[in-house]
Structures are given as C-alpha cells and as structure tokens.
mmCIF file with all atom_site columns, C-alpha atoms and ligand atoms in Angstrom:
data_model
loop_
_atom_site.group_PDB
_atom_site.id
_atom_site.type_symbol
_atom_site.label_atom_id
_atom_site.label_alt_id
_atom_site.label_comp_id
_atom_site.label_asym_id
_atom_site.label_entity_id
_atom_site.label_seq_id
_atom_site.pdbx_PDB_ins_code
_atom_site.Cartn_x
_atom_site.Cartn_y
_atom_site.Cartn_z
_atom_site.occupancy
_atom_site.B_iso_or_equiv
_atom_site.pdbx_formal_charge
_atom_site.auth_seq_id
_atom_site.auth_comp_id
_atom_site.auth_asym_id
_atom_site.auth_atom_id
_atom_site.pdbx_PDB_model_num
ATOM   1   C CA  . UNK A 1 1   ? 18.525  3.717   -7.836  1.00 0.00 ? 591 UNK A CA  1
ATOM   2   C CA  . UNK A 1 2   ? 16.690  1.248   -5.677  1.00 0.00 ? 592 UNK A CA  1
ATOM   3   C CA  . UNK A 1 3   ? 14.487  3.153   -3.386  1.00 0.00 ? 593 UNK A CA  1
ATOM   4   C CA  . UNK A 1 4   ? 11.423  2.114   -0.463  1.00 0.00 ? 594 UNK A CA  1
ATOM   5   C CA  . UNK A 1 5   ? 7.436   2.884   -0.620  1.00 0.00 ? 595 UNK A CA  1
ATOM   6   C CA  . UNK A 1 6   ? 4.615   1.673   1.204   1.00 0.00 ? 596 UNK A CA  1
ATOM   7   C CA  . UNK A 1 7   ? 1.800   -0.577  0.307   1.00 0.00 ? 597 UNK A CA  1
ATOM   8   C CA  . UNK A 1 8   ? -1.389  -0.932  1.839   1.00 0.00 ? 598 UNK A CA  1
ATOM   9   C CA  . UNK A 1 9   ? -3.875  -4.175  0.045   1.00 0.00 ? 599 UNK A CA  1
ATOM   10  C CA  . UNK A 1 10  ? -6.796  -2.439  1.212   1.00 0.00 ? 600 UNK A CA  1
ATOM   11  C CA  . UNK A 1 11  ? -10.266 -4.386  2.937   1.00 0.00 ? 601 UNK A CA  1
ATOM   12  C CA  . UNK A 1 12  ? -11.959 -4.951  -0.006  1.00 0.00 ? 602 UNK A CA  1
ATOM   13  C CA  . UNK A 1 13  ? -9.110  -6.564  -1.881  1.00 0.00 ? 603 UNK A CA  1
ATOM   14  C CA  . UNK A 1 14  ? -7.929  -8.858  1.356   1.00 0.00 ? 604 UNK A CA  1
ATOM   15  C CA  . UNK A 1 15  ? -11.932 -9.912  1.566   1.00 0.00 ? 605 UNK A CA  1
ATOM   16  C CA  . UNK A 1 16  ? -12.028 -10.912 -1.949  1.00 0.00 ? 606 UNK A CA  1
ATOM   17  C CA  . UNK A 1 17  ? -9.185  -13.305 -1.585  1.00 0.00 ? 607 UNK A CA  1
ATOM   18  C CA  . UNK A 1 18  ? -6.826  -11.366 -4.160  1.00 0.00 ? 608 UNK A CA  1
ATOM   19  C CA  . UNK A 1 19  ? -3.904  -10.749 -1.843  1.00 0.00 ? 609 UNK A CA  1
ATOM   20  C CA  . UNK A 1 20  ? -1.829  -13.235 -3.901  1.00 0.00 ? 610 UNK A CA  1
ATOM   21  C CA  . UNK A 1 21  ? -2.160  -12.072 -6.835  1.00 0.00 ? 611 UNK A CA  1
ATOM   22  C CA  . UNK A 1 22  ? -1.609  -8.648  -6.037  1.00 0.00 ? 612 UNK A CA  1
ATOM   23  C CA  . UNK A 1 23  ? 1.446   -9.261  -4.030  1.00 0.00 ? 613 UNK A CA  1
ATOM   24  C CA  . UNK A 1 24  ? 3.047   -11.693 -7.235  1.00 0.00 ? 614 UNK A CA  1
ATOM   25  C CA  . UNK A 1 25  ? 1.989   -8.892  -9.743  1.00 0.00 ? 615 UNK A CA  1
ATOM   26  C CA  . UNK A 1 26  ? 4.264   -6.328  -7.275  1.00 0.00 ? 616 UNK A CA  1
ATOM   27  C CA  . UNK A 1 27  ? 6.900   -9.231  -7.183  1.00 0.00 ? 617 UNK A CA  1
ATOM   28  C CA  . UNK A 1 28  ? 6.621   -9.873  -10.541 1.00 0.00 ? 618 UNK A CA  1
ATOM   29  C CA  . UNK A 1 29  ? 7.421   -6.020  -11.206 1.00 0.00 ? 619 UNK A CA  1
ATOM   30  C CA  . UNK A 1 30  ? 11.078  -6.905  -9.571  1.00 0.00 ? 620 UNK A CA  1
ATOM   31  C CA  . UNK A 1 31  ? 10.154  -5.115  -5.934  1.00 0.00 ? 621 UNK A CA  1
ATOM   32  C CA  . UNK A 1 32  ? 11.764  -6.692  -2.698  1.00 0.00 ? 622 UNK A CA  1
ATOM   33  C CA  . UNK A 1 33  ? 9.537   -6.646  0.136   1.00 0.00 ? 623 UNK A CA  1
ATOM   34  C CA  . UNK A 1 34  ? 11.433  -6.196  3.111   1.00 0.00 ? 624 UNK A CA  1
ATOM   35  C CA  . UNK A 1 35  ? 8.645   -5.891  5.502   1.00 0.00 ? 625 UNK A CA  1
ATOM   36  C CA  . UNK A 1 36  ? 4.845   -6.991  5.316   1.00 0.00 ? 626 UNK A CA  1
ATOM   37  C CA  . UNK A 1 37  ? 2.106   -8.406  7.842   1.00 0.00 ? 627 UNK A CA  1
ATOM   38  C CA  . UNK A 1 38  ? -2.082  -8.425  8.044   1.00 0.00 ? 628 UNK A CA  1
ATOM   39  C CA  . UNK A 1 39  ? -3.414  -5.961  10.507  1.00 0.00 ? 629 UNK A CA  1
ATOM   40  C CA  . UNK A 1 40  ? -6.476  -3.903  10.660  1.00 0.00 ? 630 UNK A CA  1
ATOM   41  C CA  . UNK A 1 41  ? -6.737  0.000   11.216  1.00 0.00 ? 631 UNK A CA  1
ATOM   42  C CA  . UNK A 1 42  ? -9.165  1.441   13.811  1.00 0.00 ? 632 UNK A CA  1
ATOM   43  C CA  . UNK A 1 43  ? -10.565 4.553   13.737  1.00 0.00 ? 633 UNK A CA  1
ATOM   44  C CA  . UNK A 1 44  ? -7.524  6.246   14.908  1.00 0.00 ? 634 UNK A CA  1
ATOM   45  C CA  . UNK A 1 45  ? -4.916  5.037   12.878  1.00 0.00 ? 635 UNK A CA  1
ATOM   46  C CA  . UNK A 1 46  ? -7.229  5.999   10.175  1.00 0.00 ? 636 UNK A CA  1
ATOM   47  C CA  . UNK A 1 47  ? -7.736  9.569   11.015  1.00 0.00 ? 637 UNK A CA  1
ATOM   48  C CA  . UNK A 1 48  ? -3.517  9.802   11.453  1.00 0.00 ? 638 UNK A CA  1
ATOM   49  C CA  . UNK A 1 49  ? -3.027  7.757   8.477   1.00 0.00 ? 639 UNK A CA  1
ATOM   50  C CA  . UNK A 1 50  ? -5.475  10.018  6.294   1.00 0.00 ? 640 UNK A CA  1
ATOM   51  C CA  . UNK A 1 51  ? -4.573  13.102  8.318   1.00 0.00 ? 641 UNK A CA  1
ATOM   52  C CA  . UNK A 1 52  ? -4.287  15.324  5.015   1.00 0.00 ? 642 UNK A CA  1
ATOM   53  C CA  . UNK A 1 53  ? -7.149  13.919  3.682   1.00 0.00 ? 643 UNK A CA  1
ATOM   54  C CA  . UNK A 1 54  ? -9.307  15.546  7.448   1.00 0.00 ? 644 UNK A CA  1
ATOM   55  C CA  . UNK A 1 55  ? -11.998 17.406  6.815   1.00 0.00 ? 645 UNK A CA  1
ATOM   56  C CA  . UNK A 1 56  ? -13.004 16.420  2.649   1.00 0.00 ? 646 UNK A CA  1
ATOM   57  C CA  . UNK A 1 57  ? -15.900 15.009  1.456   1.00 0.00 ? 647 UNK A CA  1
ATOM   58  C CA  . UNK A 1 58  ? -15.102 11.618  1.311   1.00 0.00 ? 648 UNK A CA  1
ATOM   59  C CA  . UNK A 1 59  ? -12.567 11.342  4.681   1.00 0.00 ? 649 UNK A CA  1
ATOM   60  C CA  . UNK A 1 60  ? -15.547 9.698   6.814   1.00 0.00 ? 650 UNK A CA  1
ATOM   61  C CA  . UNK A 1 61  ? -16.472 6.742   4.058   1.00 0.00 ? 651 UNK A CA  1
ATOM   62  C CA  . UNK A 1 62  ? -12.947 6.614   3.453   1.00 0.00 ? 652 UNK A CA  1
ATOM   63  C CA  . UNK A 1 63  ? -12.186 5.936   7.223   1.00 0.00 ? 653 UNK A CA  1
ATOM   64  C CA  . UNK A 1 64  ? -15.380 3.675   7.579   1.00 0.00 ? 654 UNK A CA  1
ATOM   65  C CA  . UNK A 1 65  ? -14.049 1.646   4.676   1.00 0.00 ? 655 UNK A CA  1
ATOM   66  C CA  . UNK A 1 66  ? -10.845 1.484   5.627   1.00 0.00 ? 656 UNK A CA  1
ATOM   67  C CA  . UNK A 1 67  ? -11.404 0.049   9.038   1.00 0.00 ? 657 UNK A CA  1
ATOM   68  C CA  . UNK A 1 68  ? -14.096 -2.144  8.279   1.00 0.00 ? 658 UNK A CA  1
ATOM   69  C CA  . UNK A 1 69  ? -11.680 -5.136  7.820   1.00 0.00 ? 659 UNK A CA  1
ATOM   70  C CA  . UNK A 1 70  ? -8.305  -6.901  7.839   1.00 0.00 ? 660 UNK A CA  1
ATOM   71  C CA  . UNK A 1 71  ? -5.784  -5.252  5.723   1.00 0.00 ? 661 UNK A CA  1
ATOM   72  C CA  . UNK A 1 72  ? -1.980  -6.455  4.284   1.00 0.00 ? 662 UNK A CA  1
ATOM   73  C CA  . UNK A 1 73  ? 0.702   -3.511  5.080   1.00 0.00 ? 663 UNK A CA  1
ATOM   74  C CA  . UNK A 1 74  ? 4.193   -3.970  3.241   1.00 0.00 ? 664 UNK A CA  1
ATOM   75  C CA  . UNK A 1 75  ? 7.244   -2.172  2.781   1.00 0.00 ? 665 UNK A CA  1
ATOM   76  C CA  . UNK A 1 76  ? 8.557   -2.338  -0.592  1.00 0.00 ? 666 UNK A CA  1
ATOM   77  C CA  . UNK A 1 77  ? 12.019  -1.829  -1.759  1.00 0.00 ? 667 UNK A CA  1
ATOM   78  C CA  . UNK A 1 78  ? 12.823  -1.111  -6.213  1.00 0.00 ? 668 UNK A CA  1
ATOM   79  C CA  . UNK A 1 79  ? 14.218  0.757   -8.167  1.00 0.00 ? 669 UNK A CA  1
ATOM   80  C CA  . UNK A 1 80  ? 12.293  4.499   -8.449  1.00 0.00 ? 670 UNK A CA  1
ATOM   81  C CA  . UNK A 1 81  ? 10.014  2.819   -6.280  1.00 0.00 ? 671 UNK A CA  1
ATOM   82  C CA  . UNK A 1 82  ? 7.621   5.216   -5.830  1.00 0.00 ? 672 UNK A CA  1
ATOM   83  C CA  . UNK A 1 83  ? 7.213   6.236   -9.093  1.00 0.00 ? 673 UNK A CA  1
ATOM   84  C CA  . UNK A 1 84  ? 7.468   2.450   -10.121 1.00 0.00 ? 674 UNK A CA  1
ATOM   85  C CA  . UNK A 1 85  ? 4.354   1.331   -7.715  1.00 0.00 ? 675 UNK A CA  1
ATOM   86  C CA  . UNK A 1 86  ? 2.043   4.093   -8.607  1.00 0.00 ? 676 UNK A CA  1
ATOM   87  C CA  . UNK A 1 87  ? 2.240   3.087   -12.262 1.00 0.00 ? 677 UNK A CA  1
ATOM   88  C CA  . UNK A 1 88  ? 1.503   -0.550  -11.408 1.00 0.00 ? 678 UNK A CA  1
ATOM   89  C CA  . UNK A 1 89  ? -1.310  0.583   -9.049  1.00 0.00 ? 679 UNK A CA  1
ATOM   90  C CA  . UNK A 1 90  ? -2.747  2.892   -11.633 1.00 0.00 ? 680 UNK A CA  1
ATOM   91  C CA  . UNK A 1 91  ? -4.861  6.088   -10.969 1.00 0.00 ? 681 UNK A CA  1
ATOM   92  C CA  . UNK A 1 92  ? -7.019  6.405   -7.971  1.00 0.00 ? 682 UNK A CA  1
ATOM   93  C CA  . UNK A 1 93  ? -10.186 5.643   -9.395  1.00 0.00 ? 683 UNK A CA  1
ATOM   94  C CA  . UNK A 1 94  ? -9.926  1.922   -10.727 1.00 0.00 ? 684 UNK A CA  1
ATOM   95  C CA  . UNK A 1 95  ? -12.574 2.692   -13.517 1.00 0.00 ? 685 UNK A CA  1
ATOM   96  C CA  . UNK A 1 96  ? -9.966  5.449   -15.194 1.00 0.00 ? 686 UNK A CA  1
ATOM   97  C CA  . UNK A 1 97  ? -7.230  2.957   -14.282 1.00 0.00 ? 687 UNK A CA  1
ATOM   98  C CA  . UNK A 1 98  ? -4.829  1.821   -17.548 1.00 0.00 ? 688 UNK A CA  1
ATOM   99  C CA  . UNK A 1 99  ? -5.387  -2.099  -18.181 1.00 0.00 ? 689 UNK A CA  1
ATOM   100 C CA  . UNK A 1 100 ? -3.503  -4.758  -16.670 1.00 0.00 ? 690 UNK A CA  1
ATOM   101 C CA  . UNK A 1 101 ? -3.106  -2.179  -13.250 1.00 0.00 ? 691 UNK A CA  1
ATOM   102 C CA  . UNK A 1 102 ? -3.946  -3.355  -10.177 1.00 0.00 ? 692 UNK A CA  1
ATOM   103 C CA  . UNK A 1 103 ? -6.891  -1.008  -9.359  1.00 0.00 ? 693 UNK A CA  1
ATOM   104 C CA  . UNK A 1 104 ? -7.985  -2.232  -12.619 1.00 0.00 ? 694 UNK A CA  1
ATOM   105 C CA  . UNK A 1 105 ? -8.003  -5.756  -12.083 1.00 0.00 ? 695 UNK A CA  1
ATOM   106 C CA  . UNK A 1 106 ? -8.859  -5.705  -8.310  1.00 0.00 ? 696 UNK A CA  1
ATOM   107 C CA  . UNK A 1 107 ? -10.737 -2.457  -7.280  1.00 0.00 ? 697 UNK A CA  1
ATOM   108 C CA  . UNK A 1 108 ? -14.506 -1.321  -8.022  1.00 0.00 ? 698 UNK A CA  1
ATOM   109 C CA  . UNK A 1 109 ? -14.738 2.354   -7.418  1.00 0.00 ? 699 UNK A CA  1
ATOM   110 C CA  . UNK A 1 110 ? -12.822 5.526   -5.594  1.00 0.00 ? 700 UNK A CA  1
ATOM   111 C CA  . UNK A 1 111 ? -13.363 4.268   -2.081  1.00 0.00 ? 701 UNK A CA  1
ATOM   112 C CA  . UNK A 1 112 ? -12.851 0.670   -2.805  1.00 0.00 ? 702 UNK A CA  1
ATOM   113 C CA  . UNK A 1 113 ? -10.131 0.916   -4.828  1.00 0.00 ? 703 UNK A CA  1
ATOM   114 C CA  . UNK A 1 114 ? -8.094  -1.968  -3.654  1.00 0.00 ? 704 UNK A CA  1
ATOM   115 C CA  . UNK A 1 115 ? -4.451  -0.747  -2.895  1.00 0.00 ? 705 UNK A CA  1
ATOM   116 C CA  . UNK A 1 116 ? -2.914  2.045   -1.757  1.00 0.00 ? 706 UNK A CA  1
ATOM   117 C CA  . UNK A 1 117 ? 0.667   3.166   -2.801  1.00 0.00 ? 707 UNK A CA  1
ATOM   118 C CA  . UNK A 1 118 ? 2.483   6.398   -1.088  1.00 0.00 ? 708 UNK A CA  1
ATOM   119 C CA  . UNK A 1 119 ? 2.778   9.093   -3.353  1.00 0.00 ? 709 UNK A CA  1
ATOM   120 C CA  . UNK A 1 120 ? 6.388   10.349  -2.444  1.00 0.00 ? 710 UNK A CA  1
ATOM   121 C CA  . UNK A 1 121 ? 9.430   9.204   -0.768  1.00 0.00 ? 711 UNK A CA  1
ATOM   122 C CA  . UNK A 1 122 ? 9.170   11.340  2.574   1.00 0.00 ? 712 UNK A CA  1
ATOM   123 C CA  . UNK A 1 123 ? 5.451   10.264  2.842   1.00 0.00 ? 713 UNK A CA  1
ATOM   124 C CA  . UNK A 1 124 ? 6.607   6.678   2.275   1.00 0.00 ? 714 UNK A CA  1
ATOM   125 C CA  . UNK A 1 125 ? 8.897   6.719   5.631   1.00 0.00 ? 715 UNK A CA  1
ATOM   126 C CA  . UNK A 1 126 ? 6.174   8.687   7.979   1.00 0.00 ? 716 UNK A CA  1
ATOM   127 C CA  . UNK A 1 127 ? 3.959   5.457   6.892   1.00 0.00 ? 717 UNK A CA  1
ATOM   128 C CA  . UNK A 1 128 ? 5.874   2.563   7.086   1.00 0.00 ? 718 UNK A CA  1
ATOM   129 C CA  . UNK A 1 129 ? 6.618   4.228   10.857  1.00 0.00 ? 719 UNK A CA  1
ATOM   130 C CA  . UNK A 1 130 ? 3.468   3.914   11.628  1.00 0.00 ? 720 UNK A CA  1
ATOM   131 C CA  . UNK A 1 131 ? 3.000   0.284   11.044  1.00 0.00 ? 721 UNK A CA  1
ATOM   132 C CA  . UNK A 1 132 ? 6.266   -1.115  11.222  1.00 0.00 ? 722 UNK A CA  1
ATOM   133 C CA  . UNK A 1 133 ? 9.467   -1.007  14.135  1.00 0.00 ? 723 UNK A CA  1
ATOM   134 C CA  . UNK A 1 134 ? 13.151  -1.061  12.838  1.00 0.00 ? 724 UNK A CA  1
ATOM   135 C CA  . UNK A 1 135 ? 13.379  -4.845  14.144  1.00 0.00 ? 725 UNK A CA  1
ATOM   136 C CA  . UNK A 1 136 ? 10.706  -5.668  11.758  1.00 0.00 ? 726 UNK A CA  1
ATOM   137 C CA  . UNK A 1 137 ? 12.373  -4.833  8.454   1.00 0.00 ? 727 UNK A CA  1
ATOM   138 C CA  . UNK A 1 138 ? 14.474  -7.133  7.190   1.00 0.00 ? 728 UNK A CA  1
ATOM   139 C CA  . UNK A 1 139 ? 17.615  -5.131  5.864   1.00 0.00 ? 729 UNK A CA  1
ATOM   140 C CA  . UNK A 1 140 ? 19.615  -8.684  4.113   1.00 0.00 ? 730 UNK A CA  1
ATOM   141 C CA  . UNK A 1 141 ? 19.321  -9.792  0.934   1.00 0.00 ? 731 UNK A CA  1
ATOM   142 C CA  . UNK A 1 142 ? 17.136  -12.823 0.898   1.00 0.00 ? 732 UNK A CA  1
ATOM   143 C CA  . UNK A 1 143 ? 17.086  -13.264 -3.435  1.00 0.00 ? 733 UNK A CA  1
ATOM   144 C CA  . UNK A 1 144 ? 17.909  -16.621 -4.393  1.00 0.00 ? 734 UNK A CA  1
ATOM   145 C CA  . UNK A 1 145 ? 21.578  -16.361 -5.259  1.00 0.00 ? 735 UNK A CA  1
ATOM   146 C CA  . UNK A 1 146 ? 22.337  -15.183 -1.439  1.00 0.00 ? 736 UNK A CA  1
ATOM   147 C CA  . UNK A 1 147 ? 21.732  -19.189 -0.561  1.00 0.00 ? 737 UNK A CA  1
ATOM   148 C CA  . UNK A 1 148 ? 24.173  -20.578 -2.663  1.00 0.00 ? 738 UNK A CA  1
HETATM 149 P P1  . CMP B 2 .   ? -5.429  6.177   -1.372  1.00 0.00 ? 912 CMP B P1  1
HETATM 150 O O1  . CMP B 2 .   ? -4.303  5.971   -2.324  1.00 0.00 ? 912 CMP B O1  1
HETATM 151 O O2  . CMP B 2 .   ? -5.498  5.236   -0.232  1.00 0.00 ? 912 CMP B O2  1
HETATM 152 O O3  . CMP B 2 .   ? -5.372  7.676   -0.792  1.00 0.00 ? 912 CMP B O3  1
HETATM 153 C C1  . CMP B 2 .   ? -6.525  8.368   -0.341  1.00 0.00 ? 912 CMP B C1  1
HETATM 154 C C2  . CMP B 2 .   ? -7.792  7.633   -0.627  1.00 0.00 ? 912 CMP B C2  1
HETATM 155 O O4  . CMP B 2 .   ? -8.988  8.374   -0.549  1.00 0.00 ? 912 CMP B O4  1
HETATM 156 C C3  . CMP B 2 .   ? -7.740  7.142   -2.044  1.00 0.00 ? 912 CMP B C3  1
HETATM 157 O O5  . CMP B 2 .   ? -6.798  6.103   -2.179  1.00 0.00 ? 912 CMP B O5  1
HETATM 158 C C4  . CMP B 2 .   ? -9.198  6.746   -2.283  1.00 0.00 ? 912 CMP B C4  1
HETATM 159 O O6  . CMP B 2 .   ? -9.465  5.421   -1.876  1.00 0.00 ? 912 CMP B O6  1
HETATM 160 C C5  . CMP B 2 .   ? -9.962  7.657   -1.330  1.00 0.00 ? 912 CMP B C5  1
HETATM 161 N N1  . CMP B 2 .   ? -10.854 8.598   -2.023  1.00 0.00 ? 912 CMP B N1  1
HETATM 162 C C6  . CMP B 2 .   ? -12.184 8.567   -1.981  1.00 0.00 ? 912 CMP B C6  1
HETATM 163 N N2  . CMP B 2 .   ? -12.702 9.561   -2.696  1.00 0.00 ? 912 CMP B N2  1
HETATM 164 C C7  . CMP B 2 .   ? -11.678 10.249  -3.216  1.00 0.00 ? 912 CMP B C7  1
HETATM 165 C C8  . CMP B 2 .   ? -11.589 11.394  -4.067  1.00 0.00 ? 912 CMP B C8  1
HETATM 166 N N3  . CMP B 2 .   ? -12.663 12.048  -4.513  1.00 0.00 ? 912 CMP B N3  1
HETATM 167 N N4  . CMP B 2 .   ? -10.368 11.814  -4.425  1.00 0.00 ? 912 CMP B N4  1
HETATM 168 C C9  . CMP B 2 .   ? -9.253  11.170  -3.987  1.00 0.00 ? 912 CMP B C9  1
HETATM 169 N N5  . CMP B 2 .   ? -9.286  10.077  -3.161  1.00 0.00 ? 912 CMP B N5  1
HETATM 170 C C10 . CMP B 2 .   ? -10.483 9.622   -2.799  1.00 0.00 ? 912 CMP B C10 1
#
C-alpha cells in the first residue's frame, strides 16, 4: 500500500554537495515526492522538531548541528514508506550502516549522519506539518505516463 514519510537531507550532506545523489538514490527506490524545498531550522524549530529527543546527552550538538546550515525537507510518498526509507537510510550511526545505504555513502558519524527519515507513520504527519502547508503538496500524479 503506498504510504507518506518525511525526509530531512541534513547540513552536512546539503554542504557537501550530495543532495542529488541522495534524492536520485530515494527516486531510484520508486518514491514520489510530492513535496520538497531548502530551508534552514533555527533553534526553535529544532527544539520542537527534536522535542522527544529534550533533555539527552546529545540534544544540544544535535540542535547546534542541525541549525548550523541549509537543509532539503521532502515529503515522500511509496509503498510501506516508512519502513521502505529507513532501510535505504540505514541505521543511525552511518559507520554500523549496511553498504550501499545512504548514511553509508553520505554521513560520517551519529550527529552528522546525513539524512533523517521518520520512524513511523503518525510521526511522519506531525513533521511534514511543521514544514509544509496543504497548498504545498502536490496531490496529482505527475509520472510520465500522466502527459501522454
Ligand atoms: P535522526 O534520524 O535525525 O533522529 C535523531 C538524531 O539524533 C539522529 O538522527 C542522530 O543524528 C542524532 N543522535 C546523536 N547522537 C545520538 C544517539 N546517541 N542516539 C540516537 N541519535 C543520536
């Protein structure tokens, strides 16, 4: 069943010029992106963002980080695509990440870890809220066949 998750190409990964390759590798896994733009965090979309992260060791380098630079947001539509992403995405810290993931390919340790993917369908929606308005998603098909 096609589903929706939430990406976030993290500082690090936007600074290092990979954006395109990330986003073909997620294109290239059959997802639809039906909305997507560059924006940066500040320090309070970080602390509501990483809310249930408040309070843990790493929640100040991990807010530092993340607003130290532009970032790409997207909403992704697949099938199981929560599930689907996190595989591609790989685990948290890129140096335990499977080959050919993206943390493996793109990310260099558990703060810079390159992408972020939501781990579950109802945290998904409460981020994609906070980054995107209803006008912004594009709800028609756009694949190739829909233009001829
Ligand atoms: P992300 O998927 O964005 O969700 C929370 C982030 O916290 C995670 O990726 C990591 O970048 C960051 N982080 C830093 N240290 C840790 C840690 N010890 N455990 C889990 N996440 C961590």
């Amino acid at each position: 069943m096609k589903t929706r998750t939430f990406t976030i190409i993290k500082p690090d990964a936007v600074a290092g010029g990979y954006t395109g390759k990330i986003l073909d590798m997620i294109l290239a896994d059959g997802f639809t992106i039906r909305a997507m733009k560059m924006t940066f965090m500040n320090r309070n979309d970080a602390a509501r963002f990483y809310a249930v992260h408040r309070g843990k060791p790493f929640f100040e380098a991990l807010s530092t980080y993340m607003t130290s630079g532009a970032i790409v947001v997207a909403l992704l539509e697949g099938e199981d695509a929560v599930d689907s992403l996190r595989r591609l995405v790989g685990a948290t810290d890129p140096r335990n990440a499977d080959e050919g993931t993206i943390r493996r390919m793109f990310g260099t340790d558990l703060t810079r870890n390159a992408i972020h993917a939501s781990d579950c369908a109802e945290n998904a929606e409460k981020e994609w809220k906070q980054f995107f308005d209803e006008k912004e998603i594009v709800e028609v098909d756009y694949s190739p066949c829909s233009f001829e």
